[in-house]
Short mmCIF file of N, CA and C in Angstrom, two decimals:
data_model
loop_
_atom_site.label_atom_id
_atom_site.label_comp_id
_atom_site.label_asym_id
_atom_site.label_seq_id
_atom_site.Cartn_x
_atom_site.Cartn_y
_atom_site.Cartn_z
N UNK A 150 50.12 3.11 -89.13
CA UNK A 150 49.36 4.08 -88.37
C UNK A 150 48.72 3.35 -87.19
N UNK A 151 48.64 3.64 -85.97
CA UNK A 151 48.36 3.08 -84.90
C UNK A 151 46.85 3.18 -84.74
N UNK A 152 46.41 2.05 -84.30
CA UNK A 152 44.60 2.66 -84.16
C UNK A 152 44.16 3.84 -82.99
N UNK A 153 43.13 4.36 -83.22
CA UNK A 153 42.62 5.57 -82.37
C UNK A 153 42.15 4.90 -81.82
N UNK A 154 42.62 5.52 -80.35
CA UNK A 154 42.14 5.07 -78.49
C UNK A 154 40.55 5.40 -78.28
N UNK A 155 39.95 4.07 -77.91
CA UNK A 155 39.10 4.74 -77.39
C UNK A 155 38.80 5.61 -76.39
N UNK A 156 37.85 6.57 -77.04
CA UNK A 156 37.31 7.51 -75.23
C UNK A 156 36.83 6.73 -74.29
N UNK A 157 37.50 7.48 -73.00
CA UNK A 157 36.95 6.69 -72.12
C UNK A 157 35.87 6.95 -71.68
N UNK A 158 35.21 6.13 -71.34
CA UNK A 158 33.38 5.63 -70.93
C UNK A 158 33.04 7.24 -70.35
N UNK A 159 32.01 7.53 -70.26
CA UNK A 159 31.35 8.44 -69.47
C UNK A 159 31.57 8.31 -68.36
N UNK A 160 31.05 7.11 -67.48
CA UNK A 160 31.44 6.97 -66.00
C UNK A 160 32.76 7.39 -65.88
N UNK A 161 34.10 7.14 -66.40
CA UNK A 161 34.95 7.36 -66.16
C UNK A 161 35.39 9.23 -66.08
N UNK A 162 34.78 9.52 -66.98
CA UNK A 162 34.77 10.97 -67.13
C UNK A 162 34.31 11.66 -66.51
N UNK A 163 32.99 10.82 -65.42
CA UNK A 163 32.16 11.86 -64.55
C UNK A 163 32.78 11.18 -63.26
N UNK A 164 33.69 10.43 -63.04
CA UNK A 164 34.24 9.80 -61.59
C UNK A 164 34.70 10.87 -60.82
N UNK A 165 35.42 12.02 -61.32
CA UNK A 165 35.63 12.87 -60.86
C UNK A 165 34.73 14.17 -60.39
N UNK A 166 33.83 13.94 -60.51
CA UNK A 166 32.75 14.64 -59.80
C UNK A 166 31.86 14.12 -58.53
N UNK A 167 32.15 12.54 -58.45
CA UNK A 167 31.42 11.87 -57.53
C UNK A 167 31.70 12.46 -56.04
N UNK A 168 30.65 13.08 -55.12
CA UNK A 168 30.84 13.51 -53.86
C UNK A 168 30.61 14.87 -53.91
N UNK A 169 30.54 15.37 -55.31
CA UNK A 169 30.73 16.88 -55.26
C UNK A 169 29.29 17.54 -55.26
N UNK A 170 29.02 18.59 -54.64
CA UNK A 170 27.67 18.94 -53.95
C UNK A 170 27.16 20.10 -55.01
N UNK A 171 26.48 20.37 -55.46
CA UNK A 171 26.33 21.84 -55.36
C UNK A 171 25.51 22.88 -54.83
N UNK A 172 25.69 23.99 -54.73
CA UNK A 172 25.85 25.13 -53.66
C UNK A 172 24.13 24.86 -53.01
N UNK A 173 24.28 25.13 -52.47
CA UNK A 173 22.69 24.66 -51.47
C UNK A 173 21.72 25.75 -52.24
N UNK A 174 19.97 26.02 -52.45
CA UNK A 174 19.01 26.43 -52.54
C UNK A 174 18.42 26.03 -51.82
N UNK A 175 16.91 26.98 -51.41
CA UNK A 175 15.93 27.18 -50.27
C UNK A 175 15.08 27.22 -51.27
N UNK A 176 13.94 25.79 -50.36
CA UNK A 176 12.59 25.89 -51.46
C UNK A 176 11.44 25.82 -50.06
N UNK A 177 10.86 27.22 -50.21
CA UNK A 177 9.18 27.66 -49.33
C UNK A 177 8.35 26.67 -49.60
N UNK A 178 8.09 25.69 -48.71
CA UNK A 178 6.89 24.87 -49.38
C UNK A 178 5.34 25.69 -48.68
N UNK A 179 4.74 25.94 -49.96
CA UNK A 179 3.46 26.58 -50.36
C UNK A 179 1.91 25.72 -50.22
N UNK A 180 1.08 26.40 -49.47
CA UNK A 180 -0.15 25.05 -49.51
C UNK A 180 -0.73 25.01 -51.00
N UNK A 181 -0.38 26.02 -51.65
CA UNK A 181 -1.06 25.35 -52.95
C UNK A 181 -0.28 24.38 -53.56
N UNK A 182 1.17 24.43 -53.55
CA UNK A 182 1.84 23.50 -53.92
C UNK A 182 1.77 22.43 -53.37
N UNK A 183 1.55 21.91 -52.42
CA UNK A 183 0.96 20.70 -51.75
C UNK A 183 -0.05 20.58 -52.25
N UNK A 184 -1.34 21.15 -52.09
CA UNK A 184 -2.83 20.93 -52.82
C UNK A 184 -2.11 20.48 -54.44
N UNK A 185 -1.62 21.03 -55.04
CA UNK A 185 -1.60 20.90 -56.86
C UNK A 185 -0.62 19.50 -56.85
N UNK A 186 0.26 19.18 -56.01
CA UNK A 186 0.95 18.16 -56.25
C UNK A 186 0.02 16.91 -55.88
N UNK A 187 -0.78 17.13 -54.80
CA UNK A 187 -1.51 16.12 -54.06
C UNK A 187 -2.78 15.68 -55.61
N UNK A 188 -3.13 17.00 -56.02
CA UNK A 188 -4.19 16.63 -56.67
C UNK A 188 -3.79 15.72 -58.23
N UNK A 189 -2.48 16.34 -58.70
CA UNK A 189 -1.85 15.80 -60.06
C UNK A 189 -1.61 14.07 -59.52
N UNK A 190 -1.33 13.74 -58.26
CA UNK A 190 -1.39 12.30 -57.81
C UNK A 190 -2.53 11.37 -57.30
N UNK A 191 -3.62 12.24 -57.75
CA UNK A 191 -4.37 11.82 -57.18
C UNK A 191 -4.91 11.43 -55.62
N UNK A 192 -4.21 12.22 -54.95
CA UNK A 192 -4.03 12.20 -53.64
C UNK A 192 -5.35 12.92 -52.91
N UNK A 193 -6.67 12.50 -52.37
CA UNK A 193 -7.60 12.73 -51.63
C UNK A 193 -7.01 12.90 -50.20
N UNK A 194 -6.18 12.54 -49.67
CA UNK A 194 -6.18 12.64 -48.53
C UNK A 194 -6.37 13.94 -47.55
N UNK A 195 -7.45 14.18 -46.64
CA UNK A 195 -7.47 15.73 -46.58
C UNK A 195 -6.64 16.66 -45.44
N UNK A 196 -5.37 15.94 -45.26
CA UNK A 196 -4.65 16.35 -44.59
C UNK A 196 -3.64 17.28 -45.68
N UNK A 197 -3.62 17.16 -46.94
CA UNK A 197 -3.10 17.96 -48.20
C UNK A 197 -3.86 18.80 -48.34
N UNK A 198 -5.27 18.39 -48.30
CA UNK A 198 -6.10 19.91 -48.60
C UNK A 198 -7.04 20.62 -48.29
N UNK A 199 -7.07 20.64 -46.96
CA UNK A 199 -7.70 20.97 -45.78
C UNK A 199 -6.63 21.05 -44.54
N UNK A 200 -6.50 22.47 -44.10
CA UNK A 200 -5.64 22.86 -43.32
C UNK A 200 -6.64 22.31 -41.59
N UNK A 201 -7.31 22.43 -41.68
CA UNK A 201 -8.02 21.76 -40.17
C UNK A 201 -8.13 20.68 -40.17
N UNK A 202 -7.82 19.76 -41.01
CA UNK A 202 -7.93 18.80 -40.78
C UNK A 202 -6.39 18.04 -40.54
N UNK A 203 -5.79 18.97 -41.38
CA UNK A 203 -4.00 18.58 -40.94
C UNK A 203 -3.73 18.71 -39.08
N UNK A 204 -4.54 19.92 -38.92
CA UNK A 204 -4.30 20.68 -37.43
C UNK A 204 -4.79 19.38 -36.50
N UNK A 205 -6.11 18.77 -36.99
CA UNK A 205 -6.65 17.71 -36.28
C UNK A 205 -5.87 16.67 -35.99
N UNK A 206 -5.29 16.32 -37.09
CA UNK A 206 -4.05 15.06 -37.33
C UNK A 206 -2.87 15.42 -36.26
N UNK A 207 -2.46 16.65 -35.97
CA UNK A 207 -1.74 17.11 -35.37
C UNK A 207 -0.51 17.57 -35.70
N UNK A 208 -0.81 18.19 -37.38
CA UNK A 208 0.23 19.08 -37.61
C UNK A 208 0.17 20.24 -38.00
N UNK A 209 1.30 21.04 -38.52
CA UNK A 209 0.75 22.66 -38.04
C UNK A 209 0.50 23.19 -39.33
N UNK A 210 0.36 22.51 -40.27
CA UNK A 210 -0.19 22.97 -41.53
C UNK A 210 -0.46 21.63 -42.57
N UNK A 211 -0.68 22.56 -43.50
CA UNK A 211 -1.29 21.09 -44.80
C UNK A 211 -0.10 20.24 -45.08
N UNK A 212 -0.10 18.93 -44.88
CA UNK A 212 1.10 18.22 -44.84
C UNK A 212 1.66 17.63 -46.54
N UNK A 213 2.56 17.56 -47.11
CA UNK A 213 2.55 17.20 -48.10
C UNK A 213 3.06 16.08 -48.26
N UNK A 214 2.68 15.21 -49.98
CA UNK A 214 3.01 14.24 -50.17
C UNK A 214 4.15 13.56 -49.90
N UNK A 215 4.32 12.22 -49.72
CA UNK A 215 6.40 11.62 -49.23
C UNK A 215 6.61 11.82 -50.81
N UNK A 216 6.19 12.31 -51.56
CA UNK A 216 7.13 12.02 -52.86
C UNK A 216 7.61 13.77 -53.71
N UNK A 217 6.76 14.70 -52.78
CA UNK A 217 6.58 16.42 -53.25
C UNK A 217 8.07 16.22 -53.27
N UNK A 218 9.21 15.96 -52.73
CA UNK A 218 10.65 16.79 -53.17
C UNK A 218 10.47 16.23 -54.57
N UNK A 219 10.41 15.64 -54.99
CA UNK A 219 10.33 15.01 -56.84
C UNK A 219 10.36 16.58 -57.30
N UNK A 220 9.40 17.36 -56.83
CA UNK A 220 9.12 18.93 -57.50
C UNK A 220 10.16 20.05 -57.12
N UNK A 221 10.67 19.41 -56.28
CA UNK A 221 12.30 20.53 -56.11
C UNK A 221 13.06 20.56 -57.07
N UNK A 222 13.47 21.75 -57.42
CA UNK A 222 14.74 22.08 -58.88
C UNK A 222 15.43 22.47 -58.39
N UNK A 223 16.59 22.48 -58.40
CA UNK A 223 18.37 22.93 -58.48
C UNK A 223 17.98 24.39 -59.48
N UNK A 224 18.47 25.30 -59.12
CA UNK A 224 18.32 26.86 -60.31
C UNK A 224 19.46 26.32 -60.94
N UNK A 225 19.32 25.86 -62.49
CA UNK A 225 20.72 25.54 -63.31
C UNK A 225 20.27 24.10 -63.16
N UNK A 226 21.87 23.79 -63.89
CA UNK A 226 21.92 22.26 -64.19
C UNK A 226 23.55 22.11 -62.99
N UNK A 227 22.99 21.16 -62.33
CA UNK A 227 24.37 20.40 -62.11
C UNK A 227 25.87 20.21 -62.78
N UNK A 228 27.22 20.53 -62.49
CA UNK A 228 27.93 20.24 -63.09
C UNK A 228 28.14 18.97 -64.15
N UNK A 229 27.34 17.77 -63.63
CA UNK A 229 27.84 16.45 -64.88
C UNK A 229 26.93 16.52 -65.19
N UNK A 230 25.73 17.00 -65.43
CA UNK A 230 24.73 17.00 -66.36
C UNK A 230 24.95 17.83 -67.19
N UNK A 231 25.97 18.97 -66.99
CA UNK A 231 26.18 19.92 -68.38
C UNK A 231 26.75 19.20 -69.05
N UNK A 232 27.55 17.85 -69.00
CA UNK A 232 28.65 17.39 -69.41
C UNK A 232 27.90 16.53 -70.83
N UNK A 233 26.88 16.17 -70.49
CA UNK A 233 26.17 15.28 -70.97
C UNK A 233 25.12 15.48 -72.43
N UNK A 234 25.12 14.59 -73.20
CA UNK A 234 23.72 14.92 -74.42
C UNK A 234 22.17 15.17 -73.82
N UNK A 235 21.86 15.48 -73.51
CA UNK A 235 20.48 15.88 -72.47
C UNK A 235 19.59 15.09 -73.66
N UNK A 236 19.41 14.61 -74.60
CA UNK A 236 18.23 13.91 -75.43
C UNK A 236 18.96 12.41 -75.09
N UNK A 237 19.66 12.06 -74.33
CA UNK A 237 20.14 10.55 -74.31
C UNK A 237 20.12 10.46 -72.58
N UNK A 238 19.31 11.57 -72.21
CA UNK A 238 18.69 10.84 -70.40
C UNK A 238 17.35 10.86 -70.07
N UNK A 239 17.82 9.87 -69.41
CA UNK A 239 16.48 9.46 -68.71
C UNK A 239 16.25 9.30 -67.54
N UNK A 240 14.65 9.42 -67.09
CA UNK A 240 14.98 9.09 -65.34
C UNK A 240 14.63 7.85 -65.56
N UNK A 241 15.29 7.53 -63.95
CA UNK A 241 15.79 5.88 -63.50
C UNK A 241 14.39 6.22 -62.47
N UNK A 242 15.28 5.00 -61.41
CA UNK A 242 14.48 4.99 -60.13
C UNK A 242 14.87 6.16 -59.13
N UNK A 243 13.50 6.13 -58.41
CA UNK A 243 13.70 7.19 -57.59
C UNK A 243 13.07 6.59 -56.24
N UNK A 244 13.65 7.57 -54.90
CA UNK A 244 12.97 6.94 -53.63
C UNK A 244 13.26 7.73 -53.15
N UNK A 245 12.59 8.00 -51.26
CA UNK A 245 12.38 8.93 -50.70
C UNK A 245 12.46 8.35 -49.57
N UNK A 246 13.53 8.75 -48.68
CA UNK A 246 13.31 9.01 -47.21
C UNK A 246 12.94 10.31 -46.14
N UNK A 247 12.09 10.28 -45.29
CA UNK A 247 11.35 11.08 -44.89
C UNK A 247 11.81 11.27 -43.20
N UNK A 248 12.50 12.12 -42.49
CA UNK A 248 12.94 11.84 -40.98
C UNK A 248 11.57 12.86 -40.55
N UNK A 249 10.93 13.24 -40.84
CA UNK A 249 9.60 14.10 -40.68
C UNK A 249 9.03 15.03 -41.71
N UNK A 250 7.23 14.57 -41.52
CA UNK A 250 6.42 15.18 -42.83
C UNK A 250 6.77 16.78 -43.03
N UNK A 251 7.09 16.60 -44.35
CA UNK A 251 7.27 18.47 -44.95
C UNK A 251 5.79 18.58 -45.06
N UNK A 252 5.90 20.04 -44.35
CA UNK A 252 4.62 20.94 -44.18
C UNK A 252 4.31 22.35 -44.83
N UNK A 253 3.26 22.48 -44.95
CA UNK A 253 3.23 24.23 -45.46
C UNK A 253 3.98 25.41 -44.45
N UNK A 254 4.79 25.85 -44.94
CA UNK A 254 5.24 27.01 -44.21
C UNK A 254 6.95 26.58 -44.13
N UNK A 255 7.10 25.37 -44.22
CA UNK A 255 8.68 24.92 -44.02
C UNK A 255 9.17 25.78 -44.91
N UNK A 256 10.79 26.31 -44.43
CA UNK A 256 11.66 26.78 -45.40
C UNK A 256 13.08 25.64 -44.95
N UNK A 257 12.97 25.23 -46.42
CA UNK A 257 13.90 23.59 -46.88
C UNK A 257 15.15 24.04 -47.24
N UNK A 258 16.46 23.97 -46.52
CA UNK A 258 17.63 24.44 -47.31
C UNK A 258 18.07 22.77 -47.94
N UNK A 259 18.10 22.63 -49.21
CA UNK A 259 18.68 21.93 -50.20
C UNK A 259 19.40 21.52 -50.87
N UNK A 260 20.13 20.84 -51.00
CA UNK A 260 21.31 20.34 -51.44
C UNK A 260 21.57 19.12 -52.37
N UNK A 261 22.38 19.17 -53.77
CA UNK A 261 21.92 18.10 -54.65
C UNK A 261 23.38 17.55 -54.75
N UNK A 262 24.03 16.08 -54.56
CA UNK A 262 25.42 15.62 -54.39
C UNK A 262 24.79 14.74 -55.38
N UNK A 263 26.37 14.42 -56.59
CA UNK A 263 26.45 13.20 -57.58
C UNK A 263 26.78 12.22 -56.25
N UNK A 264 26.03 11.05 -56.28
CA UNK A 264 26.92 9.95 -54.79
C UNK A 264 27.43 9.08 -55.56
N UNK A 265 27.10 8.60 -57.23
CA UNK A 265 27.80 7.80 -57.63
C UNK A 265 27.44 7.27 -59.27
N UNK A 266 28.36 7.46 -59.66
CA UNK A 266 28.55 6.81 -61.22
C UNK A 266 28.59 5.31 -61.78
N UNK A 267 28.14 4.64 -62.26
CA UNK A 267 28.25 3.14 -62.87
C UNK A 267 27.54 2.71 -64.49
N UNK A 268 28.52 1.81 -64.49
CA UNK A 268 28.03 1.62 -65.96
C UNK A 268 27.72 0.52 -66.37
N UNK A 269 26.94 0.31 -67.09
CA UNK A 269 26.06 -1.06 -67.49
C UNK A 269 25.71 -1.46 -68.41
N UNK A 270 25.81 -2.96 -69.06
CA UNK A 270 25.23 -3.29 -70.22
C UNK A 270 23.67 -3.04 -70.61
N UNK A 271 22.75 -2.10 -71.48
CA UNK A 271 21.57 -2.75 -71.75
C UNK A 271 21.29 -3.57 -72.41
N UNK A 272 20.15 -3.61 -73.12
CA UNK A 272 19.86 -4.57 -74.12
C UNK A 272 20.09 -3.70 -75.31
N UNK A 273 20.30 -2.59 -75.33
CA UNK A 273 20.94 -1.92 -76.95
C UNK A 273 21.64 -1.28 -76.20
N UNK A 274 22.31 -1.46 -75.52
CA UNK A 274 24.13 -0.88 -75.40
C UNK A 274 24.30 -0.20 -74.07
N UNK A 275 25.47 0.37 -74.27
CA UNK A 275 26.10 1.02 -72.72
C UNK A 275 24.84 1.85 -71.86
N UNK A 276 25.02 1.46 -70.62
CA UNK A 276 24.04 2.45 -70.06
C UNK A 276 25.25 3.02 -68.99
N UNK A 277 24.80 4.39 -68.65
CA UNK A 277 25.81 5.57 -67.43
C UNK A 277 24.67 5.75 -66.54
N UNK A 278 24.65 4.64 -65.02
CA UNK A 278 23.75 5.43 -64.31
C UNK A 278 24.02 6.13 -63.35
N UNK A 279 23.77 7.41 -63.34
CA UNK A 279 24.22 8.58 -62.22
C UNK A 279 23.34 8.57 -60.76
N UNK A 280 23.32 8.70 -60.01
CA UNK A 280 23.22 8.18 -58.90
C UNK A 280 23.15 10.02 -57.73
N UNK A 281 21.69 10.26 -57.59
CA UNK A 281 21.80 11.49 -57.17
C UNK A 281 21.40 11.84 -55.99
N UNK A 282 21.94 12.64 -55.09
CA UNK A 282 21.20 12.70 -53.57
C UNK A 282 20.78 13.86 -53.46
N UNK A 283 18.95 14.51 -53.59
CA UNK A 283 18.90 15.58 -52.71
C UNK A 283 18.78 15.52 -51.63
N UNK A 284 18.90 16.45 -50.55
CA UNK A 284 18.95 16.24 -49.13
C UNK A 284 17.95 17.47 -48.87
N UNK A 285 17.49 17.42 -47.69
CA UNK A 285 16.34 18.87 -47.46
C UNK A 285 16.66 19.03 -46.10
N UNK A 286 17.00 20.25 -45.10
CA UNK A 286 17.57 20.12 -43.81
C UNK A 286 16.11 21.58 -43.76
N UNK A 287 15.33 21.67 -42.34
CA UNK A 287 14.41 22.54 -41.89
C UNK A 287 15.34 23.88 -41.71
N UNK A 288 15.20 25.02 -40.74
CA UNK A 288 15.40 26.18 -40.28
C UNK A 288 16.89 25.57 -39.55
N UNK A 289 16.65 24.73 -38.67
CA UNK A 289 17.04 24.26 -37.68
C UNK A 289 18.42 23.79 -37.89
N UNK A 290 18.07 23.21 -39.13
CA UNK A 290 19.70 22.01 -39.87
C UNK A 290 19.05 20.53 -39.26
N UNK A 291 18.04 20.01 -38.64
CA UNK A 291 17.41 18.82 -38.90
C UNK A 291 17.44 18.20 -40.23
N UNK A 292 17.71 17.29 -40.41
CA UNK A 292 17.42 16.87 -41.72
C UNK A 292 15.88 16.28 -41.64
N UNK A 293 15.32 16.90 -43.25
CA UNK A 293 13.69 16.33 -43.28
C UNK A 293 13.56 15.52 -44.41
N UNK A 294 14.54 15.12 -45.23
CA UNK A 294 14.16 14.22 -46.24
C UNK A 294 15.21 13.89 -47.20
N UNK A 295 15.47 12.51 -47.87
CA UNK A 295 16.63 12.88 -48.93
C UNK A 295 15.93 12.14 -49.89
N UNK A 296 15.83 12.28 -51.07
CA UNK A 296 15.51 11.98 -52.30
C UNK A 296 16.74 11.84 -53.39
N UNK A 297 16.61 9.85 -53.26
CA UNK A 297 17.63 9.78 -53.69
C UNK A 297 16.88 9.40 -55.53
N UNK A 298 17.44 9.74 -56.76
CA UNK A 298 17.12 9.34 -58.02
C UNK A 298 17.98 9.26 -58.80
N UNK A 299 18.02 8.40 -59.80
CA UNK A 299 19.05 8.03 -60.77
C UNK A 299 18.69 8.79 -62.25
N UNK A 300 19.67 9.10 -63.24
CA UNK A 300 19.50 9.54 -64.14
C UNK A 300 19.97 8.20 -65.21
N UNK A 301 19.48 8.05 -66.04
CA UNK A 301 20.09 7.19 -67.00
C UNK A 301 20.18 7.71 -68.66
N UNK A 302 22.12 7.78 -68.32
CA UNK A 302 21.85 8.36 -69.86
C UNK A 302 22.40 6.88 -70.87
N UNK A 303 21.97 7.25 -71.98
CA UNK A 303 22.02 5.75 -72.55
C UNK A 303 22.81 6.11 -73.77
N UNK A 304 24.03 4.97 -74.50
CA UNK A 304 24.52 4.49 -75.36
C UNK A 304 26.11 4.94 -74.53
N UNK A 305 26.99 5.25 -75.97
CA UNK A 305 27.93 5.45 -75.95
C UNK A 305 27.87 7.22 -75.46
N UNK A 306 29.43 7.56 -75.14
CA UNK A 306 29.55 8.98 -75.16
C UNK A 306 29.53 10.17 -76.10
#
């Protein structure tokens, strides 16, 4: 009897999704949502929560934190995250580039792309780290921010 093949790795299984986008959502950024994100971070700064004082700074509403896309959701789950045991992920690292401060009143069209799959030894076994890009473009199609974060799901498949 011949031995049974292993499955192949997760990365390998989600390679075929790498690049693939899904369908864009629009997220209203709200001054309370700036105020409640600013305040859960501890964020005093009173350009979050004080609209005259943003105006003073010289912008046209309460400006929010570089890290508020963190609070953007996708409606649904992503295609390779359905794929996946959801009690065996975790978040990785995350970072934020900013081409100009999101403000109250922006309407953000959104977009979430897998950019890339890899796989890695831990110290108790296989790690799959997924590799995710949201992107945020204004009214305009400017781009205002991409938030890039990793998911890490851990062991075998």
């Amino acid at each position: 009897m011949p031995p049974h093949p292993e499955p192949p790795a997760l990365a390998d299984r989600l390679a075929d999704l790498i690049g693939h986008a899904c369908p864009p959502f629009t997220v209203e950024v709200e001054k309370g949502a700036i105020r409640r994100f600013a305040e859960a971070l501890g964020d005093r700064n009173p350009i979050r929560h004080d609209e005259d004082a943003a105006r003073a700074a010289g912008h046209p509403g309460l400006v929010a934190s570089p890290t508020f896309p963190a609070s953007f959701r996708l409606p649904g789950d992503p295609p390779w995250m359905a794929r996946l045991d959801r009690s065996r992920i975790r978040a990785g690292e995350q970072g934020f580039r900013l081409f100009r401060p999101i403000v109250a009143g922006d309407r953000l069209t959104c977009r979430l792309t897998l950019t890339a799959v890899e796989r890695k030894e831990g110290r108790s076994g296989p790690l799959t780290l997924l590799v995710q890009d949201l992107d945020g473009h204004d009214a305009d199609g400017a781009p205002v921010f991409t938030n890039r974060r990793v998911a890490v799901h851990l062991g075998a498949p």
